[in-house]
Coordinates of C-alpha atoms in Angstrom, one line a residue:
M20 CA -3.3 27.2 -31.4
A21 CA -3.0 24.1 -29.2
T22 CA -6.2 22.1 -28.6
M23 CA -7.5 22.6 -25.0
L24 CA -7.4 19.2 -23.2
D25 CA -10.2 18.4 -20.6
A26 CA -7.6 17.0 -18.1
V27 CA -3.9 16.6 -17.7
V28 CA -2.6 14.3 -15.0
V29 CA 0.9 14.8 -13.5
G30 CA 2.3 11.4 -12.3
A31 CA 1.7 8.0 -13.8
G32 CA 1.3 6.0 -10.5
P33 CA -1.9 3.8 -9.9
N34 CA -3.8 6.7 -8.6
G35 CA -2.9 9.1 -11.4
L36 CA -3.6 6.4 -14.2
T37 CA -6.8 5.4 -12.5
A38 CA -8.0 9.2 -12.6
A39 CA -7.0 9.4 -16.2
V40 CA -8.9 6.1 -17.1
E41 CA -12.0 7.3 -15.2
L42 CA -12.2 10.6 -17.1
A43 CA -11.3 8.9 -20.5
R44 CA -14.2 6.4 -19.9
R45 CA -16.5 9.6 -19.7
G46 CA -15.3 10.7 -23.1
L47 CA -13.0 13.5 -22.0
S48 CA -9.7 14.1 -23.5
V49 CA -6.7 13.2 -21.1
E50 CA -3.0 13.2 -21.3
V51 CA -0.6 11.8 -18.5
F52 CA 3.0 13.2 -17.9
E53 CA 5.4 11.1 -15.9
A54 CA 8.9 12.3 -15.0
A55 CA 10.3 8.6 -14.9
D56 CA 11.2 6.7 -18.1
A57 CA 8.1 4.2 -17.4
V58 CA 4.8 4.4 -15.7
G59 CA 4.2 2.9 -12.2
G60 CA 5.0 5.1 -9.5
G61 CA 4.7 2.8 -6.4
A62 CA 3.9 -0.2 -8.7
R63 CA 7.0 -0.8 -10.7
T64 CA 9.3 -3.8 -11.4
E65 CA 13.1 -3.6 -12.2
E66 CA 16.1 -5.7 -12.3
L67 CA 17.7 -4.1 -9.3
T68 CA 20.4 -6.9 -8.5
L69 CA 21.4 -9.3 -11.2
P70 CA 20.1 -10.0 -14.7
G71 CA 16.9 -12.0 -14.6
F72 CA 16.0 -11.1 -11.1
R73 CA 12.8 -8.9 -11.3
H74 CA 12.1 -6.9 -8.1
D75 CA 9.5 -4.6 -7.0
P76 CA 11.3 -1.4 -5.6
C77 CA 8.0 -0.5 -3.6
S78 CA 4.8 -2.4 -3.4
A79 CA 4.9 -6.2 -3.9
V80 CA 1.8 -7.8 -2.4
H81 CA -1.7 -6.3 -3.1
P82 CA -4.6 -7.3 -0.8
L83 CA -6.4 -3.9 -1.5
A84 CA -6.0 -4.0 -5.3
V85 CA -7.3 -7.6 -6.3
R86 CA -10.9 -6.5 -5.4
S87 CA -10.6 -2.8 -5.4
P88 CA -13.8 -1.1 -6.4
A89 CA -12.0 1.1 -9.0
F90 CA -9.8 -1.9 -10.5
S91 CA -12.8 -4.3 -10.6
A92 CA -14.7 -2.1 -12.8
M93 CA -12.0 -2.1 -15.4
P94 CA -10.9 -4.9 -18.0
L95 CA -7.4 -5.0 -16.5
G96 CA -7.2 -8.7 -17.2
R97 CA -7.6 -8.2 -20.8
H98 CA -4.6 -5.8 -20.6
G99 CA -2.3 -8.4 -19.1
L100 CA -2.9 -8.2 -15.4
E101 CA -3.0 -11.7 -13.7
W102 CA -3.2 -12.3 -10.1
I103 CA -1.3 -15.2 -8.4
H104 CA -2.2 -16.5 -4.9
P105 CA 0.3 -18.3 -2.6
D106 CA -0.8 -21.1 -0.4
L107 CA -1.0 -18.8 2.7
P108 CA -1.3 -15.1 2.4
M109 CA 0.8 -14.4 5.4
A110 CA 2.8 -16.2 8.0
H111 CA 4.0 -14.8 11.4
P112 CA 6.7 -17.1 12.8
F113 CA 7.9 -17.5 16.3
P114 CA 11.3 -18.4 17.5
D115 CA 10.2 -21.8 18.6
G116 CA 9.6 -22.8 14.9
T117 CA 5.8 -22.4 15.0
A118 CA 3.8 -19.7 13.3
A119 CA 0.5 -17.8 13.2
V120 CA -0.9 -17.6 9.8
L121 CA -3.3 -15.6 8.0
S122 CA -5.2 -18.0 5.7
R123 CA -7.8 -17.5 3.2
L124 CA -9.8 -19.8 5.6
V125 CA -11.0 -18.1 9.0
G126 CA -10.9 -21.4 10.6
E127 CA -7.3 -22.2 9.7
T128 CA -6.3 -18.7 11.0
A129 CA -8.1 -19.1 14.2
C130 CA -6.6 -22.5 15.0
S131 CA -3.1 -21.1 14.4
L132 CA -3.6 -18.7 17.2
G133 CA -4.1 -21.3 19.9
P134 CA -7.2 -22.5 21.9
R135 CA -7.4 -19.6 24.0
D136 CA -7.8 -17.1 21.2
A137 CA -9.3 -19.1 18.4
G138 CA -12.9 -18.2 19.3
A139 CA -12.2 -14.6 20.0
Y140 CA -10.6 -14.2 16.5
R141 CA -13.6 -16.0 14.9
R142 CA -16.0 -13.6 16.8
L143 CA -14.0 -10.5 15.6
V144 CA -14.3 -11.2 12.0
A145 CA -17.7 -13.0 11.7
P146 CA -20.0 -9.9 11.5
F147 CA -17.9 -8.7 8.4
H148 CA -17.0 -12.0 6.7
G149 CA -18.6 -12.3 3.2
R150 CA -19.1 -8.5 3.0
W151 CA -15.9 -7.4 1.5
D152 CA -17.3 -5.6 -1.5
T153 CA -19.7 -3.4 0.6
L154 CA -17.0 -2.7 3.3
A155 CA -14.4 -1.9 0.6
A156 CA -16.7 0.6 -1.0
D157 CA -17.7 2.3 2.3
F158 CA -14.2 2.5 3.7
L159 CA -12.1 3.2 0.6
R160 CA -13.9 6.5 0.1
T161 CA -14.2 10.0 1.7
Q162 CA -16.0 9.4 4.9
W163 CA -18.3 12.3 4.7
D164 CA -19.1 11.7 0.9
G165 CA -22.8 10.6 1.3
L166 CA -24.2 7.7 3.2
P167 CA -22.5 4.4 3.4
R168 CA -24.0 1.5 1.4
D169 CA -24.6 -0.7 4.6
P170 CA -24.8 1.9 7.6
F171 CA -25.3 -0.9 10.1
T172 CA -22.2 -2.9 9.2
Y173 CA -20.3 0.5 8.6
A174 CA -21.1 1.6 12.2
R175 CA -20.4 -1.9 13.7
F176 CA -17.0 -2.0 11.8
G177 CA -16.3 1.5 13.0
L178 CA -16.6 0.5 16.7
A179 CA -13.8 -1.8 16.4
A180 CA -11.9 0.1 13.6
G181 CA -11.7 3.2 15.7
Q182 CA -9.6 1.6 18.3
S183 CA -6.0 1.4 18.6
A184 CA -4.3 -1.9 17.8
T185 CA -3.0 -2.0 21.5
L186 CA -6.4 -1.6 22.9
L187 CA -8.1 -4.0 20.5
T188 CA -5.5 -6.8 21.0
R189 CA -5.5 -6.2 24.9
T190 CA -9.3 -6.6 25.1
R191 CA -9.8 -9.2 22.5
F192 CA -6.8 -11.7 22.8
R193 CA -4.9 -13.5 25.6
D194 CA -1.8 -15.0 24.1
E195 CA 1.2 -13.7 22.1
K196 CA 0.5 -15.4 18.8
A197 CA -2.8 -13.6 18.3
R198 CA -1.6 -10.2 19.7
G199 CA 1.5 -10.6 17.5
L200 CA -0.2 -11.4 14.3
F201 CA -2.6 -8.5 14.8
A202 CA 0.0 -6.0 15.7
G203 CA 2.0 -7.0 12.7
L204 CA -1.1 -6.2 10.5
A205 CA -1.4 -2.9 12.1
A206 CA 2.3 -2.1 11.5
H207 CA 1.5 -1.9 7.7
G208 CA 0.2 1.6 8.4
I209 CA 3.5 2.9 9.8
A210 CA 1.9 4.4 12.9
P211 CA 2.4 3.8 16.6
L212 CA 0.2 0.8 17.7
G213 CA -1.4 3.0 20.3
A214 CA -2.7 5.4 17.6
L215 CA -6.4 5.6 16.8
G216 CA -7.6 3.6 13.9
T217 CA -4.6 1.1 13.8
G218 CA -7.0 -1.7 15.0
G219 CA -9.0 -0.9 11.9
M220 CA -6.0 -1.2 9.7
A221 CA -5.3 -4.6 11.0
L222 CA -8.9 -5.8 10.6
M223 CA -9.1 -4.7 7.1
F224 CA -6.0 -6.6 6.2
A225 CA -7.2 -9.7 7.9
L226 CA -10.8 -9.4 6.1
A227 CA -9.0 -8.8 2.9
A228 CA -6.9 -12.1 3.2
H229 CA -10.1 -14.1 4.1
E230 CA -12.2 -12.5 1.1
C231 CA -9.5 -11.8 -1.6
G232 CA -6.2 -13.1 -0.6
W233 CA -2.9 -11.3 -0.6
P234 CA -1.9 -11.9 -4.2
V235 CA 1.0 -10.7 -6.4
P236 CA 0.7 -9.9 -10.1
R237 CA 2.5 -12.2 -12.5
G238 CA 5.6 -10.6 -13.6
G239 CA 5.7 -7.9 -10.8
S240 CA 3.8 -5.0 -9.6
Q241 CA 4.6 -3.2 -12.9
A242 CA 1.8 -5.3 -14.4
I243 CA -0.8 -3.2 -12.6
A244 CA 0.5 0.1 -14.0
D245 CA 1.1 -1.4 -17.4
A246 CA -2.5 -2.7 -17.5
L247 CA -4.0 0.7 -16.6
A248 CA -1.8 2.6 -19.2
S249 CA -2.8 0.1 -21.8
Y250 CA -6.4 0.6 -21.0
L251 CA -6.1 4.3 -21.0
R252 CA -4.6 4.2 -24.4
E253 CA -7.5 2.0 -25.6
L254 CA -9.8 4.6 -24.5
G255 CA -7.9 7.4 -26.5
G256 CA -5.7 8.8 -23.6
T257 CA -2.1 9.5 -24.0
V258 CA 1.0 8.8 -21.7
H259 CA 4.2 10.8 -21.9
T260 CA 7.2 9.4 -19.9
G261 CA 10.5 11.1 -19.2
F262 CA 8.8 14.3 -18.9
E263 CA 9.5 16.3 -15.7
V264 CA 7.0 19.0 -14.9
K265 CA 8.4 21.9 -12.9
H266 CA 5.7 24.5 -13.7
L267 CA 2.1 24.5 -14.8
D268 CA 3.4 26.4 -17.9
D269 CA 5.3 23.2 -18.9
L270 CA 2.0 21.4 -19.7
P271 CA -0.4 21.8 -22.5
P272 CA -3.5 24.0 -22.0
A273 CA -6.2 22.1 -20.1
R274 CA -9.4 22.7 -18.3
T275 CA -8.2 20.8 -15.3
F276 CA -4.8 19.4 -13.9
L277 CA -4.7 16.5 -11.5
F278 CA -1.6 15.8 -9.4
D279 CA -0.6 12.2 -8.5
T280 CA 2.1 13.8 -6.4
S281 CA 3.0 14.8 -2.9
P282 CA 1.0 18.0 -1.7
T283 CA 4.4 19.6 -1.5
A284 CA 5.3 19.1 -5.2
L285 CA 1.7 20.1 -6.1
A286 CA 2.0 23.4 -4.3
R287 CA 5.4 24.1 -5.9
I288 CA 4.5 23.3 -9.4
A289 CA 1.2 25.0 -9.2
G290 CA 2.6 28.0 -7.4
L291 CA 0.3 27.7 -4.4
G292 CA 2.8 28.5 -1.8
N293 CA 2.2 27.1 1.6
A294 CA -1.2 25.6 0.7
F295 CA -1.0 22.7 3.1
P296 CA 0.4 24.0 6.3
R297 CA -0.7 21.3 8.5
F298 CA 0.1 18.3 6.4
R299 CA 2.8 16.1 8.0
Y300 CA 4.9 13.3 6.5
G301 CA 5.5 10.2 8.4
P302 CA 8.5 7.9 9.1
S303 CA 10.2 5.9 6.6
V304 CA 11.5 2.5 5.7
F305 CA 14.9 0.7 4.9
K306 CA 14.3 -1.5 2.0
I307 CA 16.3 -4.4 0.7
D308 CA 15.8 -6.5 -2.2
Y309 CA 17.7 -9.8 -2.5
A310 CA 18.8 -12.2 -5.2
L311 CA 18.8 -15.6 -3.6
D312 CA 20.4 -18.9 -4.5
G313 CA 17.3 -20.6 -3.2
P314 CA 14.1 -20.1 -1.1
V315 CA 14.4 -18.5 2.4
P316 CA 15.2 -21.4 4.9
W317 CA 12.4 -20.5 7.4
T318 CA 12.3 -22.7 10.5
A319 CA 8.5 -22.5 10.5
E320 CA 7.0 -24.7 7.7
A321 CA 4.2 -22.3 7.2
A322 CA 6.4 -19.4 6.3
R323 CA 7.9 -21.3 3.4
R324 CA 4.4 -21.3 1.9
A325 CA 3.5 -17.7 2.5
G326 CA 3.6 -14.9 0.1
T327 CA 4.2 -12.4 3.0
V328 CA 6.2 -13.1 6.1
H329 CA 6.1 -10.8 9.2
V330 CA 9.5 -11.1 11.1
G331 CA 9.4 -9.8 14.7
P332 CA 7.1 -11.9 16.9
T333 CA 5.6 -10.1 19.8
I334 CA 3.5 -7.0 20.1
G335 CA 6.1 -5.6 22.3
E336 CA 8.8 -5.9 19.8
I337 CA 6.6 -4.6 17.0
G338 CA 5.4 -1.6 19.1
E339 CA 9.0 -0.7 20.1
A340 CA 10.3 -0.9 16.5
L341 CA 7.5 1.5 15.4
R342 CA 8.1 3.8 18.3
A343 CA 11.8 4.1 17.4
A344 CA 10.9 5.0 13.8
V345 CA 8.4 7.7 14.9
H346 CA 10.7 9.2 17.6
G347 CA 13.8 9.4 15.4
D348 CA 15.8 6.6 16.9
D349 CA 18.1 4.2 15.0
P350 CA 16.5 0.7 14.4
A351 CA 17.8 -2.0 16.9
V352 CA 15.5 -4.9 16.6
P353 CA 13.4 -4.1 13.5
F354 CA 10.0 -5.5 12.8
L355 CA 10.2 -6.6 9.1
I356 CA 7.6 -7.1 6.4
T357 CA 8.9 -9.5 3.9
A358 CA 7.7 -10.9 0.6
Q359 CA 8.7 -13.9 -1.5
P360 CA 6.8 -13.6 -4.8
S361 CA 9.1 -16.0 -6.6
I362 CA 7.7 -19.1 -4.7
V363 CA 4.5 -18.7 -6.8
D364 CA 5.8 -16.7 -9.8
P365 CA 8.6 -18.3 -11.6
T366 CA 8.9 -15.3 -14.0
R367 CA 10.7 -13.3 -11.1
A368 CA 14.0 -15.1 -11.0
P369 CA 16.1 -17.7 -13.0
E370 CA 15.3 -21.4 -12.5
G371 CA 16.1 -22.6 -9.0
K372 CA 16.8 -18.9 -7.8
H373 CA 14.6 -16.5 -5.9
T374 CA 13.8 -12.8 -5.2
F375 CA 13.1 -11.6 -1.7
W376 CA 11.7 -8.3 -0.6
V377 CA 12.0 -6.9 3.0
Y378 CA 11.7 -3.6 4.8
G379 CA 12.1 -2.4 8.4
H380 CA 10.9 0.9 9.8
V381 CA 13.3 3.9 10.3
P382 CA 13.0 7.6 10.9
S383 CA 12.0 10.1 8.3
G384 CA 15.2 11.0 6.3
W385 CA 17.5 8.5 8.2
E386 CA 20.8 8.2 6.6
G387 CA 22.1 5.1 8.3
D388 CA 22.5 1.5 7.0
A389 CA 20.1 -1.1 8.5
T390 CA 21.4 -4.1 6.5
E391 CA 23.0 -5.7 9.5
V392 CA 20.2 -5.4 11.9
I393 CA 17.7 -6.6 9.1
E394 CA 19.8 -9.7 8.4
R395 CA 20.4 -10.6 11.9
Q396 CA 16.5 -10.5 12.4
I397 CA 15.9 -12.6 9.6
E398 CA 18.5 -15.2 10.7
R399 CA 16.5 -15.5 14.1
F400 CA 13.8 -17.2 12.0
A401 CA 15.7 -18.4 9.0
P402 CA 19.1 -19.7 10.0
G403 CA 21.5 -19.7 6.9
F404 CA 19.8 -17.0 5.0
R405 CA 22.9 -15.0 4.5
D406 CA 24.5 -18.0 2.8
L407 CA 21.9 -17.8 0.1
V408 CA 22.4 -14.1 -0.8
L409 CA 23.9 -13.6 -4.4
A410 CA 23.2 -9.9 -4.5
R411 CA 21.3 -7.2 -2.6
A412 CA 20.0 -3.7 -3.5
T413 CA 19.4 -1.4 -0.5
A414 CA 17.6 1.7 -0.2
G415 CA 17.0 3.9 2.8
P416 CA 15.0 7.1 2.9
P417 CA 17.3 9.2 0.8
E418 CA 17.3 6.6 -2.0
L419 CA 13.6 5.9 -1.7
A420 CA 12.9 9.7 -2.1
A421 CA 15.1 9.8 -5.0
R422 CA 13.4 6.9 -6.8
N423 CA 10.0 8.4 -6.0
A424 CA 9.4 12.1 -5.5
N425 CA 6.2 11.4 -3.7
Y426 CA 8.2 9.8 -0.9
V427 CA 9.2 12.9 1.0
G428 CA 11.9 11.8 3.5
G429 CA 11.3 8.3 2.4
D430 CA 7.6 8.3 3.6
I431 CA 6.1 5.5 1.4
A432 CA 2.6 6.4 2.6
T433 CA 2.9 9.9 1.3
G434 CA 1.8 11.4 4.6
S435 CA 1.4 10.4 8.1
V436 CA -1.5 8.0 9.0
A437 CA -1.3 8.4 12.6
G438 CA -4.5 9.1 14.4
L439 CA -7.0 11.2 12.4
R440 CA -4.5 12.1 9.7
L441 CA -5.6 8.9 7.9
L442 CA -9.1 10.6 7.3
I443 CA -8.0 14.3 7.3
R444 CA -5.7 14.3 4.4
P445 CA -4.3 16.5 2.9
R446 CA -6.5 18.8 5.1
L447 CA -10.0 19.1 6.5
A448 CA -12.3 19.9 3.6
R449 CA -15.5 18.5 2.0
V450 CA -13.7 17.9 -1.1
P451 CA -10.2 17.0 -0.1
Y452 CA -9.0 16.6 -3.8
A453 CA -9.6 20.3 -4.6
T454 CA -7.1 23.0 -4.0
S455 CA -7.4 26.8 -3.8
H456 CA -6.7 26.8 -7.6
P457 CA -10.1 25.9 -9.2
A458 CA -8.5 24.1 -12.0
V459 CA -6.0 22.1 -9.9
F460 CA -6.7 18.8 -8.0
L461 CA -4.8 16.3 -6.0
C462 CA -5.3 12.7 -6.7
S463 CA -2.3 10.9 -4.9
S464 CA -2.4 8.7 -1.7
A465 CA -2.1 12.0 0.3
T466 CA -6.0 12.1 -0.2
P467 CA -8.6 9.8 1.1
P468 CA -8.6 6.8 1.4
G469 CA -4.8 6.9 1.8
P470 CA -1.9 4.6 1.0
G471 CA -2.1 1.4 -0.8
V472 CA -2.3 0.3 -4.4
H473 CA -6.0 0.4 -4.9
G474 CA -6.6 3.4 -7.2
M475 CA -9.4 4.8 -5.1
S476 CA -7.8 8.3 -4.5
G477 CA -7.5 8.7 -8.3
H478 CA -11.1 7.3 -8.6
H479 CA -12.7 9.7 -6.2
A480 CA -10.5 12.7 -7.5
A481 CA -11.7 12.0 -11.0
K482 CA -15.3 12.2 -9.8
A483 CA -14.6 15.6 -8.2
V484 CA -13.1 16.7 -11.4
W485 CA -16.1 15.4 -13.5
R486 CA -18.6 17.3 -11.2
H487 CA -16.3 20.4 -11.5
L488 CA -16.3 20.2 -15.3
R489 CA -20.0 19.6 -15.6
Q490 CA -20.8 22.5 -13.3
G491 CA -18.5 24.6 -15.5
A492 CA -20.5 23.7 -18.5
A493 CA -23.8 24.3 -17.1

């Protein structure tokens, strides 16, 4: 007769592995089952173009991971995870060859925005600067799970965070550089700039840069997942790869099952029918990974030193690109989020060569090819870019969904983050990780606090499972 495990985790992305680690640290027996041939989920690294060029198919830069409350409590450095910081976390170039920058230094960032907005930016971030660990713990959680550590700062942040990026930039800033930089930060949420809470997304990313940087893992994002898996094995846990789970019966007997999957997949595998009737997926992206013959020839000097570069200067252009993706229109002038990890990590490409990572927003399930409009946009700010391309690997929504089953319709956030959907995911419940099946829990980024490689959804889901198991044993 098979031994009854304490927990089985389906999916070996950062949240699934974090949940497994949290339970194994409490002495529980845990096994993880992953359909792909390697762990990672949204944190993987592969040779997508040419031999020796190591690309991140999904996440590449990790401002929320480096000081994540979950990851900080684990000895991941001992298991091979090393963070590398570029000279500048992010640059936001303009057609005249200048750039706004997001620096580790508040003063450098403020000065790059111009004299009319420098003071406004300092005043915006000053109440929260130096309080990252408290803010992160309070906001990377289920918002109704007890009192915040610092209620005053939490409430003060909430007054700004609850606003839309459109309103916050309109009332705080006067010129295009500050408004464009802030809108670009908000666009990481893949929601309309007028949606509630997008101002908070932008502010969190800005504070993360000042407090933690926007680093990359040496060797690629795979290093995060590999470190988590290595630590889990040290704790006695087991990881099975190349094991697709279609039904609960495919898994060994266990007291609980945690799913690092989309809600759709959990309902199908666990036989829960239409368990999440109001859950909605968001728009997608068109992703290109490049092997380059040299560094990107940005006109703006600051962009050549930045790990991340936002391409699409004004709040108007950024807002229109997001609006088109949300409303199902083809991309015309996309806003691009790009990363160039090889400028600080020589392990990513052969000597003298570079990798480059870029995506633009497109509608859910879009089947077109955005290569031309993306490269035309890059050429506006880096003339001669196309001459450096040795190879490219493109992935639209269908390819993204095929690579990672969590990305339904190509939605890399595993669920819309527009408005209250960032807080109420996958549904309104005091314990959003629980389901109608008493032994089945959801631990993916479809649960609070939402998307990003930080492991906090897995962390909180593991706490919910731990409480459930203790109550059952009482």
